[in-house]
XYZ file of C-alpha atoms in Angstrom:
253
model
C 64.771 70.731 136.074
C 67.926 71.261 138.525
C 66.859 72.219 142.082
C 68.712 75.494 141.452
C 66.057 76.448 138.479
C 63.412 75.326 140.305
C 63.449 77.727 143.045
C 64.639 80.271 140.747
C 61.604 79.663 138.779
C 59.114 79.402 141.499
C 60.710 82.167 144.327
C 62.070 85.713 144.400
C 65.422 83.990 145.382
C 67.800 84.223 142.008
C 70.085 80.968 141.417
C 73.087 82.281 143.375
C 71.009 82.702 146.514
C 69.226 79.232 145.456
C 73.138 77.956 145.447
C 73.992 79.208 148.702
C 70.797 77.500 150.425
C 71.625 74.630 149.019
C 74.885 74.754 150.663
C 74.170 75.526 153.751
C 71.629 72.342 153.377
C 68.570 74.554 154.081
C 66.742 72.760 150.549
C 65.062 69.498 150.897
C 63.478 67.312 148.095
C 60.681 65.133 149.791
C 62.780 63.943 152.830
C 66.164 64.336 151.587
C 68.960 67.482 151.722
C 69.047 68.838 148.115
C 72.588 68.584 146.374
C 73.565 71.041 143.810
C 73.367 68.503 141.144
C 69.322 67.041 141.953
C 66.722 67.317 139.567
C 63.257 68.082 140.429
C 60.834 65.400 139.088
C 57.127 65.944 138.867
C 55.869 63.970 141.624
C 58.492 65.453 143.887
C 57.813 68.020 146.537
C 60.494 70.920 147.567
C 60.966 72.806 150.988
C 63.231 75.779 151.713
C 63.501 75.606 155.806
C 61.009 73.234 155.765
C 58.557 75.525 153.915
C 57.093 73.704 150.671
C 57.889 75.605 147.769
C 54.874 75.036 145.559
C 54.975 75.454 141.537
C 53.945 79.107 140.590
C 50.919 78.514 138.019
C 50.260 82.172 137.104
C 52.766 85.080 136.540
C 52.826 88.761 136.427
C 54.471 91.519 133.793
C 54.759 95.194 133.876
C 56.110 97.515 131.311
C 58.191 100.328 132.632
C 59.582 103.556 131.042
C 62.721 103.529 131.793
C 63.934 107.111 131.952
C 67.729 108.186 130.674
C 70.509 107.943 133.659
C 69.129 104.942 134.713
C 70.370 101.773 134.844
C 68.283 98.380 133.831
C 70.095 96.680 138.027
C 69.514 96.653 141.150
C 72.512 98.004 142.328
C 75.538 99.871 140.932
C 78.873 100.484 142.542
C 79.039 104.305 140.982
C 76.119 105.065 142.949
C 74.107 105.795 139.362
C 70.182 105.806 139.813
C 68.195 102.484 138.978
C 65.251 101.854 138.098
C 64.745 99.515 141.054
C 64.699 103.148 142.929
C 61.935 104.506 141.129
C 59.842 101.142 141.346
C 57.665 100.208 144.342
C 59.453 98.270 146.685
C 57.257 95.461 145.620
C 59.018 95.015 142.346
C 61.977 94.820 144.043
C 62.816 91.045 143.441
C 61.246 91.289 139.812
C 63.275 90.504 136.900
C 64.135 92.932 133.909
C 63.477 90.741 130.440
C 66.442 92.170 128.436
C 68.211 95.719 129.541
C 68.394 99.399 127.796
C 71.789 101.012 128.665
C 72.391 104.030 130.904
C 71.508 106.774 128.179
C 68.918 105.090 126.439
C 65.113 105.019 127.214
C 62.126 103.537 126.888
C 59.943 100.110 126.979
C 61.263 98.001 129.552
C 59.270 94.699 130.285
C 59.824 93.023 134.157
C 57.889 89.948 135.104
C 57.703 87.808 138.953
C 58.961 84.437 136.628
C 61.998 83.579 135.588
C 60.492 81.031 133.571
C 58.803 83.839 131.469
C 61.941 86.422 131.492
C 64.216 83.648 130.252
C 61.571 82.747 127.644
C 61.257 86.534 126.652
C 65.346 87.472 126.583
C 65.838 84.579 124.168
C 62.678 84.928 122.104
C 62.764 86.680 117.997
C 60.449 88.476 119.363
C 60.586 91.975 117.732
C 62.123 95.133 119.202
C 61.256 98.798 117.776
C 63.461 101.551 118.404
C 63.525 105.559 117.503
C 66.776 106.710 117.031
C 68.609 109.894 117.037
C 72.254 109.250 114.808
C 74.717 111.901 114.441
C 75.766 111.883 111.067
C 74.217 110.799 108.035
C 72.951 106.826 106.579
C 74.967 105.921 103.490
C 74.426 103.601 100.775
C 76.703 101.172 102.938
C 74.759 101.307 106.067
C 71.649 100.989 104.091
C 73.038 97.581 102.541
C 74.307 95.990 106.105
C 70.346 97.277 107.622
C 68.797 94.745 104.593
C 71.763 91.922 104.832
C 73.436 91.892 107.991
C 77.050 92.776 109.343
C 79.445 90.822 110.549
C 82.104 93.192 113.480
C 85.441 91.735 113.650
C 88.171 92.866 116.050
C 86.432 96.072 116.813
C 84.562 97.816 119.617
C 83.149 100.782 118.798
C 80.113 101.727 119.958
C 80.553 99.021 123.016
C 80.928 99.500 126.439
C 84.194 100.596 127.910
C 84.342 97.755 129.758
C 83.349 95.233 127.413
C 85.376 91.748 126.517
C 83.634 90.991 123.356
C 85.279 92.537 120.124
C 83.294 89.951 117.523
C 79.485 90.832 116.851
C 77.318 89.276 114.018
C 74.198 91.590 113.290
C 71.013 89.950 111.673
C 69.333 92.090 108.926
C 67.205 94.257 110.827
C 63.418 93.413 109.862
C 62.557 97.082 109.318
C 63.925 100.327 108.915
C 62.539 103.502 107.583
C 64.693 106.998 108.126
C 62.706 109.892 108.342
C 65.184 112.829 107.069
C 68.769 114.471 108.280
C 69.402 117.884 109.149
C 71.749 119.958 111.374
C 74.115 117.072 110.860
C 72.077 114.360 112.332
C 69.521 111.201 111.250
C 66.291 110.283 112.679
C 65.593 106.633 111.805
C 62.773 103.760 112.985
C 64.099 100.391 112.925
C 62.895 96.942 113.591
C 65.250 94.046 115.236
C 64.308 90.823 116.371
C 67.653 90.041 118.701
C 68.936 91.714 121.531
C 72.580 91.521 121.906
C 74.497 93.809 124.370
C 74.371 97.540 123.112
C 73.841 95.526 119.748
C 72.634 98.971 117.791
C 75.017 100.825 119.306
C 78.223 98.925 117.902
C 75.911 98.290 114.280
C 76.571 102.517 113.443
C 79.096 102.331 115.588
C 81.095 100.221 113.019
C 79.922 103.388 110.461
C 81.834 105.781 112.761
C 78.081 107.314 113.741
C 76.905 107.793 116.948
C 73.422 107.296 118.523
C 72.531 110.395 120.353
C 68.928 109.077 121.283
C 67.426 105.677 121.739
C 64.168 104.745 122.825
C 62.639 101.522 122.665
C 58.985 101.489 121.734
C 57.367 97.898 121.308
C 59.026 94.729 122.552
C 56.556 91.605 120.621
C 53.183 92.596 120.988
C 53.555 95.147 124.105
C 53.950 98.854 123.167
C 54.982 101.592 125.315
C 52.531 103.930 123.835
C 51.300 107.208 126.150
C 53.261 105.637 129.068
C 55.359 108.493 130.435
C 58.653 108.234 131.387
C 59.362 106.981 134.707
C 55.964 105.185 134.982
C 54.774 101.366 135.129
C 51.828 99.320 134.051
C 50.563 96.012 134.749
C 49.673 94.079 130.778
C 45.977 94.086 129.607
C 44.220 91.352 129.483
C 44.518 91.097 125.651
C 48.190 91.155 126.282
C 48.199 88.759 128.842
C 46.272 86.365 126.152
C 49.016 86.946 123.582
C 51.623 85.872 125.783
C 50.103 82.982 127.082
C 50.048 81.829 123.386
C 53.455 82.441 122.512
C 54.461 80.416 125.344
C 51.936 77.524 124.148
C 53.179 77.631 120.580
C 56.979 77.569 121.648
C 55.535 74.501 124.284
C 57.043 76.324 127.343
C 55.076 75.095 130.134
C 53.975 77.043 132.671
């Protein structure tokens, strides 16, 4: 593992912080000044200042409601709310496994590792959303739901600012729409990727427009009763589920 990870992994600091000790020669492996290019073996011990940084063997995860109007950062140069402002200040170094734009809502997961938030962004794990669609699911929507779609040269549905004009959408693993009227769709559907504003640009492509998305269950944690704006630690059960998911895709921890 490069020294960079490794503190990453086993601190609050991120990488770029982890890069800038390193340059100012503040990282030591055993006896020697870390350079950016070191590995971290086994056997080897770290210090930051000359305080031993010592391999994190447990982790922690909350589950947050994130609220519409907030934004899944810790800062943001509009002066938009975050959710790091609603958090305790003890979750302030914490990092946000995946992100829910500005206007959506719902089940956001934020865990102490970066080991485990790495693990979790690039996971199949599944991801359930409620959605609100103005307009009305066609026989061609329904098709690309059940076989995929493949967005070419197009960004609708993305973010203003957004570079990437190319998108191809797995079939989503579930879907099941509940009835239009007034103009608008309310659907349930089940994805197991988690590209940038990926359902968003999918009706987007459809010239429809999500008016309301909540996430409800990321893998095995659902947001259930949680009210907006509020956090929980996992359950134990939860906890236990993880832990195996890590074991059977033999990420060490």
């Amino acid at each position: 593992m490069r020294i960079n990870q490794f503190i990453s992994h086993n601190t609050s600091h991120s990488r770029r912080e982890a890069d800038e000790l390193i340059k100012q020669g503040l990282v030591k492996i055993n006896t020697k000044i870390a350079q950016f290019s070191d590995k971290v073996k086994q056997e080897d011990k770290v210090f930051i200042k000359d305080k031993r940084i010592h391999k994190k063997t447990q982790f922690s995860v909350i589950v947050y409601h994130k609220q519409k109007g907030e934004l899944v950062s810790h800062k943001d140069d509009r002066g938009r709310k975050t959710i790091y402002e609603n958090l305790p200040k003890k979750f302030s170094s914490w990092l946000s496994i995946g992100r829910l734009d500005f206007a959506s809502e719902g089940l956001i997961l934020l865990t102490d590792s970066a080991l485990i938030a790495s693990a979790l962004m690039k996971s199949d794990l599944e991801r359930e959303y409620y959605l609100k669609i103005k307009g009305y699911i066609d026989k061609k929507v329904v098709e690309a739901m059940e076989n995929g779609l493949e967005i070419k040269n197009e960004k609708k549905g993305a973010h203003s600012k957004s570079k990437i004009s190319s998108m191809t959408i797995a079939p989503f693993l579930e879907y099941e729409i509940f009835g239009s009227s007034g103009g608008y769709t309310k659907l349930r559907v089940v994805i197991n990727e988690g590209q940038n504003r990926e359902l968003r640009r999918f009706f987007g492509h459809f010239d429809l427009k999500i008016m309301d998305l909540k996430r409800v269950a990321f893998g095995i944690v659902e947001l259930d009763m949680l009210r907006a704006g509020k956090y929980r630690y996992l359950e134990k059960t939860e906890y236990e589920k993880l832990r195996d998911f890590l074991r059977i895709n033999a990420i060490k921890f």
